[in-house]
């Protein structure tokens, strides 16, 4: 199939790109194009203008300021996968990103593109949800920061205005020695997950959980943060029984059903994968004094 007709724009700077987005009607951003190009060809989207941000080096970076890490929206997924800073400070991202498509798609795919596409089963929005990330968006009016919990407005719909562009992702790294676990089930390697679970644990003296973050993707319209599971974990001593009880809570949430899987099967996967991710995070954690 062929895409619909549109006018192509390639700005030389972010400032120029923001000006275009503020002026043009029915414009779409082209980042990595791994999702947008197929959707254009199948005519699921019908833009009048395409604004290509490829080549804007000012949006491609990974930098650290203390415990805060900021990743530019046009940073390729492959660069994030092999970034030593990410592996050291946020290993959950390094583990999850290896499940994103294939090497060829990660060579082109961008962080911002994945965040804005917001597929319910996509790994990067799920990880951003788990890490309490903040999304920096820009427009001709200036920048604003959106917590990830508010960024995912609904199914494949980010909470940004038509003239706004995602500029960066900001996260705060967890304490050194925290445990992390990522598990997903997909029909084939590289497919979107039927269900995926991300877990972060901070363990204190006596093997007691000081801090926990648990999120599930693929089970609803947006990544779901499991606040009830986290409340059950924090303050408790780790162990198989605790993890089984926490995982059971993941089987009691409302789930979607579609041609790929029933709602009941998704709940079953959520329970099984949550148990595995919790155990993995516990094994990797170094108890703090």
mmCIF file of C-alpha atoms in Angstrom:
data_model
loop_
_atom_site.group_PDB
_atom_site.id
_atom_site.type_symbol
_atom_site.label_atom_id
_atom_site.label_comp_id
_atom_site.label_asym_id
_atom_site.label_seq_id
_atom_site.Cartn_x
_atom_site.Cartn_y
_atom_site.Cartn_z
ATOM 1 C CA UNK A 1 0.000 0.000 0.000
ATOM 2 C CA UNK A 2 1.027 3.627 -0.430
ATOM 3 C CA UNK A 3 0.799 6.494 2.037
ATOM 4 C CA UNK A 4 -1.623 9.374 1.515
ATOM 5 C CA UNK A 5 -0.267 12.591 -0.009
ATOM 6 C CA UNK A 6 1.386 15.004 2.433
ATOM 7 C CA UNK A 7 3.890 17.849 2.473
ATOM 8 C CA UNK A 8 7.331 16.966 3.844
ATOM 9 C CA UNK A 9 9.284 19.340 6.106
ATOM 10 C CA UNK A 10 12.809 18.820 7.462
ATOM 11 C CA UNK A 11 13.728 21.523 9.982
ATOM 12 C CA UNK A 12 17.390 22.270 10.740
ATOM 13 C CA UNK A 13 16.775 23.009 14.412
ATOM 14 C CA UNK A 14 14.291 22.297 17.182
ATOM 15 C CA UNK A 15 13.274 25.947 17.124
ATOM 16 C CA UNK A 16 12.393 25.675 13.443
ATOM 17 C CA UNK A 17 10.535 22.407 14.058
ATOM 18 C CA UNK A 18 8.481 23.955 16.864
ATOM 19 C CA UNK A 19 7.608 26.888 14.626
ATOM 20 C CA UNK A 20 6.381 24.488 11.954
ATOM 21 C CA UNK A 21 4.273 22.552 14.450
ATOM 22 C CA UNK A 22 2.760 25.826 15.626
ATOM 23 C CA UNK A 23 1.883 26.936 12.095
ATOM 24 C CA UNK A 24 0.846 23.762 10.269
ATOM 25 C CA UNK A 25 -2.564 22.139 10.468
ATOM 26 C CA UNK A 26 -2.833 18.350 10.872
ATOM 27 C CA UNK A 27 0.933 17.785 11.125
ATOM 28 C CA UNK A 28 2.677 14.629 12.321
ATOM 29 C CA UNK A 29 6.200 14.253 13.717
ATOM 30 C CA UNK A 30 8.507 11.724 12.052
ATOM 31 C CA UNK A 31 11.022 10.363 14.554
ATOM 32 C CA UNK A 32 12.315 6.843 13.923
ATOM 33 C CA UNK A 33 9.333 6.002 11.725
ATOM 34 C CA UNK A 34 9.136 2.370 12.866
ATOM 35 C CA UNK A 35 5.461 2.776 13.774
ATOM 36 C CA UNK A 36 4.425 5.821 11.777
ATOM 37 C CA UNK A 37 5.518 4.592 8.330
ATOM 38 C CA UNK A 38 3.457 1.369 8.452
ATOM 39 C CA UNK A 39 0.482 3.352 9.752
ATOM 40 C CA UNK A 40 0.858 5.800 6.867
ATOM 41 C CA UNK A 41 1.052 2.984 4.343
ATOM 42 C CA UNK A 42 -2.066 1.378 5.776
ATOM 43 C CA UNK A 43 -3.709 4.809 5.974
ATOM 44 C CA UNK A 44 -4.452 4.562 9.653
ATOM 45 C CA UNK A 45 -3.174 8.150 9.907
ATOM 46 C CA UNK A 46 -3.804 10.855 7.300
ATOM 47 C CA UNK A 47 -1.600 13.884 7.976
ATOM 48 C CA UNK A 48 -1.387 16.898 5.708
ATOM 49 C CA UNK A 49 2.190 17.578 6.818
ATOM 50 C CA UNK A 50 5.109 15.444 8.009
ATOM 51 C CA UNK A 51 7.795 17.172 10.108
ATOM 52 C CA UNK A 52 10.994 15.095 10.091
ATOM 53 C CA UNK A 53 13.119 15.552 13.234
ATOM 54 C CA UNK A 54 15.851 13.146 12.133
ATOM 55 C CA UNK A 55 19.179 14.898 12.127
ATOM 56 C CA UNK A 56 18.409 17.168 15.089
ATOM 57 C CA UNK A 57 21.438 16.292 17.210
ATOM 58 C CA UNK A 58 20.228 18.613 19.976
ATOM 59 C CA UNK A 59 17.531 16.018 20.761
ATOM 60 C CA UNK A 60 19.919 13.047 20.763
ATOM 61 C CA UNK A 61 21.815 12.703 24.049
ATOM 62 C CA UNK A 62 22.106 10.884 27.366
ATOM 63 C CA UNK A 63 23.368 12.966 30.276
ATOM 64 C CA UNK A 64 23.444 12.837 34.043
ATOM 65 C CA UNK A 65 23.179 15.466 36.741
ATOM 66 C CA UNK A 66 23.581 13.829 40.129
ATOM 67 C CA UNK A 67 20.841 11.215 40.523
ATOM 68 C CA UNK A 68 18.915 12.590 37.549
ATOM 69 C CA UNK A 69 19.328 11.183 34.053
ATOM 70 C CA UNK A 70 17.918 12.902 30.991
ATOM 71 C CA UNK A 71 17.576 11.234 27.591
ATOM 72 C CA UNK A 72 16.793 13.234 24.467
ATOM 73 C CA UNK A 73 13.699 12.227 22.521
ATOM 74 C CA UNK A 74 15.605 11.524 19.292
ATOM 75 C CA UNK A 75 18.099 9.203 20.981
ATOM 76 C CA UNK A 76 18.101 5.891 19.134
ATOM 77 C CA UNK A 77 16.988 2.874 21.108
ATOM 78 C CA UNK A 78 20.200 1.107 20.129
ATOM 79 C CA UNK A 79 22.271 3.892 21.734
ATOM 80 C CA UNK A 80 20.275 3.564 24.947
ATOM 81 C CA UNK A 81 20.740 -0.215 24.881
ATOM 82 C CA UNK A 82 24.534 0.100 24.923
ATOM 83 C CA UNK A 83 24.904 3.204 27.101
ATOM 84 C CA UNK A 84 27.099 2.408 30.114
ATOM 85 C CA UNK A 85 25.431 5.151 32.144
ATOM 86 C CA UNK A 86 22.028 3.540 31.666
ATOM 87 C CA UNK A 87 23.350 0.069 32.472
ATOM 88 C CA UNK A 88 24.952 1.360 35.682
ATOM 89 C CA UNK A 89 22.236 3.723 36.900
ATOM 90 C CA UNK A 90 18.991 2.337 35.415
ATOM 91 C CA UNK A 91 19.616 -1.308 34.485
ATOM 92 C CA UNK A 92 15.857 -1.912 34.167
ATOM 93 C CA UNK A 93 15.922 0.163 30.978
ATOM 94 C CA UNK A 94 18.857 -1.816 29.571
ATOM 95 C CA UNK A 95 17.071 -5.098 30.220
ATOM 96 C CA UNK A 96 13.681 -4.007 28.886
ATOM 97 C CA UNK A 97 14.960 -2.346 25.728
ATOM 98 C CA UNK A 98 16.400 -5.613 24.433
ATOM 99 C CA UNK A 99 12.788 -6.778 24.045
ATOM 100 C CA UNK A 100 11.921 -3.825 21.792
ATOM 101 C CA UNK A 101 11.548 -5.127 18.249
ATOM 102 C CA UNK A 102 14.781 -6.323 16.636
ATOM 103 C CA UNK A 103 18.269 -4.906 16.232
ATOM 104 C CA UNK A 104 17.328 -3.332 12.911
ATOM 105 C CA UNK A 105 14.285 -1.524 14.336
ATOM 106 C CA UNK A 106 16.216 -0.391 17.428
ATOM 107 C CA UNK A 107 18.845 1.122 15.119
ATOM 108 C CA UNK A 108 16.184 3.536 13.844
ATOM 109 C CA UNK A 109 13.568 3.626 16.588
ATOM 110 C CA UNK A 110 13.740 6.534 19.039
ATOM 111 C CA UNK A 111 12.798 7.000 22.652
ATOM 112 C CA UNK A 112 10.397 9.848 21.869
ATOM 113 C CA UNK A 113 8.737 7.937 19.067
ATOM 114 C CA UNK A 114 7.970 5.001 21.331
ATOM 115 C CA UNK A 115 6.676 7.233 24.113
ATOM 116 C CA UNK A 116 4.365 9.156 21.774
ATOM 117 C CA UNK A 117 3.102 6.071 19.953
ATOM 118 C CA UNK A 118 2.104 4.685 23.367
ATOM 119 C CA UNK A 119 1.274 1.165 22.312
ATOM 120 C CA UNK A 120 -0.288 -0.488 25.385
ATOM 121 C CA UNK A 121 2.268 -3.306 25.242
ATOM 122 C CA UNK A 122 5.356 -1.213 24.418
ATOM 123 C CA UNK A 123 8.298 -1.693 26.743
ATOM 124 C CA UNK A 124 9.629 1.867 27.005
ATOM 125 C CA UNK A 125 6.389 3.514 28.197
ATOM 126 C CA UNK A 126 6.070 0.701 30.749
ATOM 127 C CA UNK A 127 9.587 1.295 32.062
ATOM 128 C CA UNK A 128 8.968 5.053 32.170
ATOM 129 C CA UNK A 129 5.865 4.385 34.248
ATOM 130 C CA UNK A 130 7.811 2.140 36.639
ATOM 131 C CA UNK A 131 10.560 4.741 37.106
ATOM 132 C CA UNK A 132 8.147 7.648 37.752
ATOM 133 C CA UNK A 133 9.649 9.392 34.732
ATOM 134 C CA UNK A 134 8.914 12.932 33.678
ATOM 135 C CA UNK A 135 8.359 13.884 30.047
ATOM 136 C CA UNK A 136 9.664 17.252 28.876
ATOM 137 C CA UNK A 137 7.586 18.658 26.031
ATOM 138 C CA UNK A 138 8.370 21.782 24.020
ATOM 139 C CA UNK A 139 6.425 24.252 21.904
ATOM 140 C CA UNK A 140 6.780 27.859 20.783
ATOM 141 C CA UNK A 141 5.269 28.766 24.182
ATOM 142 C CA UNK A 142 8.169 27.128 26.040
ATOM 143 C CA UNK A 143 8.760 23.847 27.862
ATOM 144 C CA UNK A 144 6.622 22.010 30.361
ATOM 145 C CA UNK A 145 7.072 18.809 32.345
ATOM 146 C CA UNK A 146 4.456 16.043 32.427
ATOM 147 C CA UNK A 147 4.708 13.138 34.907
ATOM 148 C CA UNK A 148 4.492 9.823 33.076
ATOM 149 C CA UNK A 149 1.416 8.924 35.105
ATOM 150 C CA UNK A 150 -0.346 11.862 33.418
ATOM 151 C CA UNK A 151 1.365 11.577 30.021
ATOM 152 C CA UNK A 152 -0.570 8.478 28.953
ATOM 153 C CA UNK A 153 -4.019 10.037 28.479
ATOM 154 C CA UNK A 154 -5.712 7.014 26.907
ATOM 155 C CA UNK A 155 -5.193 4.312 24.294
ATOM 156 C CA UNK A 156 -2.238 5.364 22.077
ATOM 157 C CA UNK A 157 -2.907 9.004 23.019
ATOM 158 C CA UNK A 158 -0.297 11.120 24.809
ATOM 159 C CA UNK A 159 -1.486 14.120 26.824
ATOM 160 C CA UNK A 160 0.209 16.725 24.648
ATOM 161 C CA UNK A 161 -1.137 19.508 22.464
ATOM 162 C CA UNK A 162 -1.017 19.244 18.641
ATOM 163 C CA UNK A 163 1.790 21.822 18.456
ATOM 164 C CA UNK A 164 3.927 20.236 21.194
ATOM 165 C CA UNK A 165 6.959 18.007 20.665
ATOM 166 C CA UNK A 166 8.402 15.547 23.185
ATOM 167 C CA UNK A 167 11.934 16.784 23.839
ATOM 168 C CA UNK A 168 13.296 14.480 26.553
ATOM 169 C CA UNK A 169 12.681 11.913 29.269
ATOM 170 C CA UNK A 170 13.884 12.619 32.802
ATOM 171 C CA UNK A 171 14.285 9.961 35.477
ATOM 172 C CA UNK A 172 15.827 9.688 38.934
ATOM 173 C CA UNK A 173 17.992 6.627 39.425
ATOM 174 C CA UNK A 174 17.291 4.360 42.372
ATOM 175 C CA UNK A 175 19.843 3.684 45.106
ATOM 176 C CA UNK A 176 22.930 1.669 44.252
ATOM 177 C CA UNK A 177 22.253 -2.026 44.770
ATOM 178 C CA UNK A 178 18.532 -1.894 44.051
ATOM 179 C CA UNK A 179 17.002 -4.961 42.435
ATOM 180 C CA UNK A 180 15.256 -4.940 39.077
ATOM 181 C CA UNK A 181 13.288 -7.442 37.056
ATOM 182 C CA UNK A 182 11.580 -7.379 33.667
ATOM 183 C CA UNK A 183 9.503 -10.206 32.243
ATOM 184 C CA UNK A 184 7.297 -10.367 29.183
ATOM 185 C CA UNK A 185 5.453 -12.926 27.100
ATOM 186 C CA UNK A 186 5.134 -12.381 23.338
ATOM 187 C CA UNK A 187 4.019 -14.634 20.517
ATOM 188 C CA UNK A 188 7.422 -14.314 18.845
ATOM 189 C CA UNK A 189 10.728 -12.676 19.708
ATOM 190 C CA UNK A 190 10.458 -8.996 18.812
ATOM 191 C CA UNK A 191 6.649 -8.871 18.869
ATOM 192 C CA UNK A 192 4.795 -6.550 21.174
ATOM 193 C CA UNK A 193 4.222 -8.230 24.513
ATOM 194 C CA UNK A 194 0.914 -9.854 25.328
ATOM 195 C CA UNK A 195 1.756 -8.907 28.917
ATOM 196 C CA UNK A 196 4.935 -7.407 30.401
ATOM 197 C CA UNK A 197 5.851 -6.723 34.027
ATOM 198 C CA UNK A 198 8.560 -4.419 35.392
ATOM 199 C CA UNK A 199 9.696 -4.444 39.028
ATOM 200 C CA UNK A 200 12.093 -2.385 41.148
ATOM 201 C CA UNK A 201 12.951 -3.273 44.758
ATOM 202 C CA UNK A 202 15.069 -1.577 47.382
ATOM 203 C CA UNK A 203 15.955 -3.970 50.228
ATOM 204 C CA UNK A 204 17.053 -2.858 53.697
ATOM 205 C CA UNK A 205 18.433 -4.563 56.783
ATOM 206 C CA UNK A 206 16.779 -7.837 57.682
ATOM 207 C CA UNK A 207 15.752 -8.359 54.061
ATOM 208 C CA UNK A 208 12.877 -5.922 54.535
ATOM 209 C CA UNK A 209 11.562 -4.107 51.463
ATOM 210 C CA UNK A 210 12.058 -0.362 51.803
ATOM 211 C CA UNK A 211 10.747 0.691 48.409
ATOM 212 C CA UNK A 212 8.954 -1.031 45.545
ATOM 213 C CA UNK A 213 7.671 -0.198 42.097
ATOM 214 C CA UNK A 214 5.573 -2.631 40.042
ATOM 215 C CA UNK A 215 3.975 -1.893 36.670
ATOM 216 C CA UNK A 216 2.209 -4.000 34.046
ATOM 217 C CA UNK A 217 1.901 -3.399 30.318
ATOM 218 C CA UNK A 218 -0.385 -4.991 27.747
ATOM 219 C CA UNK A 219 -3.201 -5.566 30.199
ATOM 220 C CA UNK A 220 -4.993 -2.245 29.679
ATOM 221 C CA UNK A 221 -5.098 0.809 27.439
ATOM 222 C CA UNK A 222 -2.043 2.314 29.153
ATOM 223 C CA UNK A 223 0.768 1.027 31.392
ATOM 224 C CA UNK A 224 -0.660 0.276 34.820
ATOM 225 C CA UNK A 225 1.167 1.076 38.048
ATOM 226 C CA UNK A 226 0.254 -1.478 40.725
ATOM 227 C CA UNK A 227 -0.058 0.712 43.823
ATOM 228 C CA UNK A 228 -1.816 -2.004 45.840
ATOM 229 C CA UNK A 229 0.988 -4.480 45.159
ATOM 230 C CA UNK A 230 3.608 -1.932 46.181
ATOM 231 C CA UNK A 231 1.773 -1.204 49.441
ATOM 232 C CA UNK A 232 1.690 -4.897 50.242
ATOM 233 C CA UNK A 233 5.426 -5.263 49.646
ATOM 234 C CA UNK A 234 6.859 -2.233 51.440
ATOM 235 C CA UNK A 235 7.748 -2.898 55.055
ATOM 236 C CA UNK A 236 7.574 -6.677 54.677
ATOM 237 C CA UNK A 237 10.382 -9.204 54.764
ATOM 238 C CA UNK A 238 11.028 -10.796 51.399
ATOM 239 C CA UNK A 239 10.132 -14.395 50.718
ATOM 240 C CA UNK A 240 8.331 -16.713 48.296
ATOM 241 C CA UNK A 241 5.030 -16.443 50.162
ATOM 242 C CA UNK A 242 5.047 -12.646 50.069
ATOM 243 C CA UNK A 243 5.860 -12.612 46.357
ATOM 244 C CA UNK A 244 3.125 -15.151 45.620
ATOM 245 C CA UNK A 245 0.551 -13.046 47.459
ATOM 246 C CA UNK A 246 1.711 -9.905 45.652
ATOM 247 C CA UNK A 247 1.591 -11.660 42.283
ATOM 248 C CA UNK A 248 -1.938 -12.894 43.011
ATOM 249 C CA UNK A 249 -3.083 -9.274 43.261
ATOM 250 C CA UNK A 250 -1.942 -8.815 39.670
ATOM 251 C CA UNK A 251 -4.387 -11.533 38.605
ATOM 252 C CA UNK A 252 -7.323 -9.657 40.097
ATOM 253 C CA UNK A 253 -7.169 -6.506 37.971
ATOM 254 C CA UNK A 254 -9.383 -5.743 34.993
ATOM 255 C CA UNK A 255 -7.785 -6.794 31.704
ATOM 256 C CA UNK A 256 -8.543 -6.300 28.025
ATOM 257 C CA UNK A 257 -9.266 -9.147 25.627
ATOM 258 C CA UNK A 258 -8.563 -9.112 21.899
ATOM 259 C CA UNK A 259 -7.633 -11.373 18.974
ATOM 260 C CA UNK A 260 -4.240 -12.096 20.576
ATOM 261 C CA UNK A 261 -5.394 -13.154 24.027
ATOM 262 C CA UNK A 262 -8.416 -13.337 26.294
ATOM 263 C CA UNK A 263 -8.704 -11.162 29.385
ATOM 264 C CA UNK A 264 -8.466 -14.254 31.622
ATOM 265 C CA UNK A 265 -5.229 -15.355 29.990
ATOM 266 C CA UNK A 266 -3.759 -11.867 30.382
ATOM 267 C CA UNK A 267 -4.559 -11.934 34.086
ATOM 268 C CA UNK A 268 -2.918 -15.339 34.369
ATOM 269 C CA UNK A 269 0.184 -14.029 32.603
ATOM 270 C CA UNK A 270 0.251 -10.980 34.869
ATOM 271 C CA UNK A 271 0.349 -13.218 37.934
ATOM 272 C CA UNK A 272 3.038 -15.549 36.590
ATOM 273 C CA UNK A 273 5.276 -12.817 35.185
ATOM 274 C CA UNK A 274 4.922 -10.647 38.292
ATOM 275 C CA UNK A 275 6.085 -13.553 40.446
ATOM 276 C CA UNK A 276 9.108 -14.103 38.224
ATOM 277 C CA UNK A 277 9.995 -10.402 38.065
ATOM 278 C CA UNK A 278 9.716 -10.006 41.837
ATOM 279 C CA UNK A 279 11.961 -13.016 42.460
ATOM 280 C CA UNK A 280 14.495 -11.773 39.902
ATOM 281 C CA UNK A 281 14.568 -8.294 41.435
ATOM 282 C CA UNK A 282 15.080 -9.804 44.879
ATOM 283 C CA UNK A 283 18.003 -11.948 43.717
ATOM 284 C CA UNK A 284 19.702 -8.933 42.157
ATOM 285 C CA UNK A 285 19.231 -6.606 45.106
ATOM 286 C CA UNK A 286 22.007 -5.875 47.569
ATOM 287 C CA UNK A 287 20.561 -5.218 51.050
ATOM 288 C CA UNK A 288 21.294 -1.698 52.305
ATOM 289 C CA UNK A 289 22.406 -1.059 55.903
#
